[in-house]
Tab-separated table of C-alpha atoms in Angstrom:
chain	number	residue	atom	x	y	z
D	65	UNK	CA	160.314	102.931	140.384
D	66	UNK	CA	159.485	100.684	137.436
D	67	UNK	CA	159.806	102.555	134.143
D	68	UNK	CA	158.740	101.842	130.530
D	69	UNK	CA	160.453	103.637	127.742
D	70	UNK	CA	158.814	104.236	124.499
D	71	UNK	CA	160.796	105.802	121.526
D	72	UNK	CA	161.505	104.837	117.876
D	73	UNK	CA	165.151	105.660	118.121
D	74	UNK	CA	167.157	102.682	119.369
D	75	UNK	CA	170.190	104.569	120.446
D	76	UNK	CA	168.158	107.125	122.444
D	77	UNK	CA	166.279	104.192	124.209
D	78	UNK	CA	169.380	102.272	125.078
D	79	UNK	CA	171.032	105.553	126.371
D	80	UNK	CA	168.092	106.423	128.412
D	81	UNK	CA	167.834	102.867	129.821
D	82	UNK	CA	171.592	102.894	130.772
D	83	UNK	CA	171.135	106.303	132.401
D	84	UNK	CA	168.201	105.401	134.429
D	85	UNK	CA	169.593	101.939	135.635
D	86	UNK	CA	172.797	103.536	136.640
D	87	UNK	CA	170.832	105.835	138.890
D	88	UNK	CA	169.028	103.005	140.541
D	89	UNK	CA	165.676	102.919	138.488
D	90	UNK	CA	164.247	99.757	137.107
D	91	UNK	CA	163.556	99.841	133.469
D	92	UNK	CA	160.909	97.075	132.883
D	93	UNK	CA	160.563	97.442	129.082
D	94	UNK	CA	161.267	99.165	125.891
D	95	UNK	CA	158.853	99.921	123.110
D	96	UNK	CA	159.560	100.973	119.497
D	97	UNK	CA	156.246	102.350	118.595
D	98	UNK	CA	152.849	103.323	120.268
D	99	UNK	CA	150.858	100.140	119.909
D	100	UNK	CA	153.826	98.159	121.492
D	101	UNK	CA	154.031	100.741	124.314
D	102	UNK	CA	150.352	100.362	125.070
D	103	UNK	CA	150.578	96.490	125.032
D	104	UNK	CA	153.759	96.663	127.387
D	105	UNK	CA	152.034	99.113	129.651
D	106	UNK	CA	149.121	96.921	130.138
D	107	UNK	CA	151.132	93.920	130.648
D	108	UNK	CA	154.043	95.208	132.842
D	109	UNK	CA	152.045	97.950	134.703
D	110	UNK	CA	154.997	100.296	135.214
D	111	UNK	CA	154.906	103.205	137.545
D	112	UNK	CA	156.038	105.660	134.755
D	113	UNK	CA	156.001	105.539	130.916
D	114	UNK	CA	158.570	107.824	129.294
D	115	UNK	CA	156.777	108.318	125.852
D	116	UNK	CA	158.094	109.895	122.535
D	117	UNK	CA	155.216	111.768	121.055
D	118	UNK	CA	156.364	111.395	117.335
D	119	UNK	CA	156.515	107.620	116.707
D	120	UNK	CA	155.602	105.588	113.535
D	121	UNK	CA	152.263	103.801	113.605
D	122	UNK	CA	150.419	104.889	116.714
D	123	UNK	CA	151.893	108.091	117.891
D	124	UNK	CA	152.836	108.800	121.482
D	125	UNK	CA	149.859	111.131	122.164
D	126	UNK	CA	147.282	108.549	120.908
D	127	UNK	CA	149.161	105.888	122.795
D	128	UNK	CA	148.995	107.842	125.976
D	129	UNK	CA	145.121	108.402	125.584
D	130	UNK	CA	144.714	104.493	125.368
């Protein structure tokens, strides 16, 4: 499964990435804010996006709608 992680906390993104990859999942990208998540999702076409709802700029809920 190809996964995109979107969260504004670097340590959380890195920890989640490590946990998922150690369990055999493929993390295809990481985004720091909503607009970046939308751009990466369109470009990378992951199977799943793990999206934080409270991020600076474009929040996760608005990014998910896009």
